[in-house]
Amino acid sequence: MNGKAHGQIRRGQVIMTYGPGALIDLPRHSAIIGGLDTWPKTSDLDEIVEPWLTAKLEFMTGVAAPRLFAPPPDSSFPGERKKGIGAWRFPEWFVVQEAIGAQERERSRRLVHRKSLDQRGWFDKRQVVATRFVQACPRGHVDDIDWHRFVHGSTDNCPRQRQLWLDEGGTSGDLADLVVRCECKKSRRLYEATTLEENPLGTCRGARPWLGRNSNEDCNLPSRLLIRTASNAYFHQIVSVLSLPDRGTALETAVKELWNDLQIVDDEADLAVLKKKPRITERLAPFSDDEILEAIRRFKSGKGSEKPVKQVELEALLAAPEGFGDDVPVDPDFHARRLPDRVWRHSKRSDGIEAVIQLHRLREVLALIGFTRFEAVTPDIHGEYETDVERANIALDPQWFPAVENRGEGVFIQLRADSVNKWLGLAPVKQRLKDLATGHENWAKDRKSPRLFPGGQYILLHTLSHLLIQSIAMRCGYPASSIRERIYSDEEAGRFGILLYTASPDAEGTLGGLVQQARHLEDHMNYALRTGALCSNDPICAHHAPGESMEGRWLHGAACHGCALVAETSCEMRNDYLDRALVVPVLSVPNAAFFEGLE
């Protein structure tokens, strides 16, 4: 920590909540977490090796061969030098802890700059606390408010040495009750700082205090008022992947060895001819024809794999052999077995489900690549960020990225493609999706977002996932907030599935409580669909029309906190794109459900 500002945060929090650029309150100070340039040398950090994630980050960020390193450990051995990460005191304006006013509900406190404080950090023998108001822009820049300019405007000649005051009327702390006042008698209500049309805070100066002094960059966005402890002060951008069997490297090695023969292959017919040679057949036996042809095309084009993260994961999940997982895992990072149907399928309730796969071992690696403020930028349904996203950098010249690895277990549920396609062709479903698409269009127009509507398949899978999380959490031994989801909607290949998993950075694995719930899938389906059919907020929830939302809930159908919404830590899409009506019949939409009746 910079100066005397010391505090502790957990390793996982450095990636998810308090990464470089995040605003944090320590016991005695307020600070901003420093960039990677303030971290210990990489030689003092633990490196995390995940080739697939490294290749993905190189493609996304343009950093050549980036490496991944874990944050410093939470503690050190007795006598060992502590290895922390840097933090800068921020903001530099403070409010004096005094109350001057005629009435108890009204008080005035002086606004003072850090340079006015004494060696103890006090002002006029009084303690001070950092102001909770700063200015920022969506690109991540953050700076102290120019309080003098805010009160007087850009053309006033009042000397800056005059004292400023923050007058508070009432005890709510609402912006409408706060007035910034100068000794010259000029004043301005703080809520006026929220009116962007008048640009009361001026144009953003591109300040990046987490990267140190003199690190400003050009920015022409208007500055916006930000409460530094608010939930919209920091939105991390995380790229996560599951560690998978290294089939890609093995296949590329095989194709390279056989390139003299394979370079003439253009289609399946050519490959079939060459496979008549025993040597080629034996060498390519572990791989499918589609994988081989894709590898040959990459070799001919000179390009590496640019498949979406989730597509690669889905291929590995669906390739799992049938079994119970009792055999010793060859790969400690990924061990999956397709559960035999006779173990879990007992009624027609599961007719729409193709397979259930148990992940007895899984390893998830998450890397932080940047952040935004005010508006979160989430990955699309394929786990990919938009290429034109303007994110704040976490280092002056990033060459590596902070990452953590989690180990755990999970259950993958695959829906039948023919059932999904048949369901999508129903007239009530088309009408419901039209209403949901209208809501998405209104949201995109309001946010000026280029994101496309994810489609009915994704909303079906996403809502079913949330309902199952609530059911499984009651029996698996893990709280619902620790069960996370990954939704796989590959419309082009007709592959649809849900992965529900739990993982922890503090252990080598979990206890098997979640993976064993795969055997009781039909029980969980019955409970999830029964509870999803009627919400405690019905009929209001069921009758919600996303295309006509008065409260701006454009991305929700029949979904609210009483039924389909779960903890933000569990959801990959920030609780957007949910609709019970696509899963189970609800009061206002009885004919659009994938699961038609209840048993």
XYZ file of C-alpha atoms in Angstrom, residues 13-19 234-239 366-373 376-379 385:
26
model
C -11.558 -10.296 -4.489
C -8.579 -8.844 -6.363
C -9.968 -10.355 -9.557
C -13.701 -10.034 -9.056
C -14.346 -6.970 -6.873
C -11.239 -4.992 -5.982
C -9.062 -5.204 -9.066
C -16.499 -0.623 -10.880
C -17.473 -3.353 -13.342
C -14.701 -5.862 -13.952
C -14.263 -7.615 -17.292
C -13.390 -11.238 -16.683
C -12.522 -13.902 -19.236
C -10.462 -16.475 -14.615
C -8.372 -13.549 -15.822
C -9.035 -9.819 -15.370
C -8.442 -7.781 -18.548
C -9.967 -4.402 -17.675
C -13.008 -2.625 -16.286
C -15.641 0.039 -16.915
C -17.708 2.338 -14.735
C -21.266 -3.142 -17.176
C -20.066 -4.792 -20.375
C -20.901 -8.480 -20.170
C -19.838 -11.205 -22.597
C -16.675 -9.643 -25.501
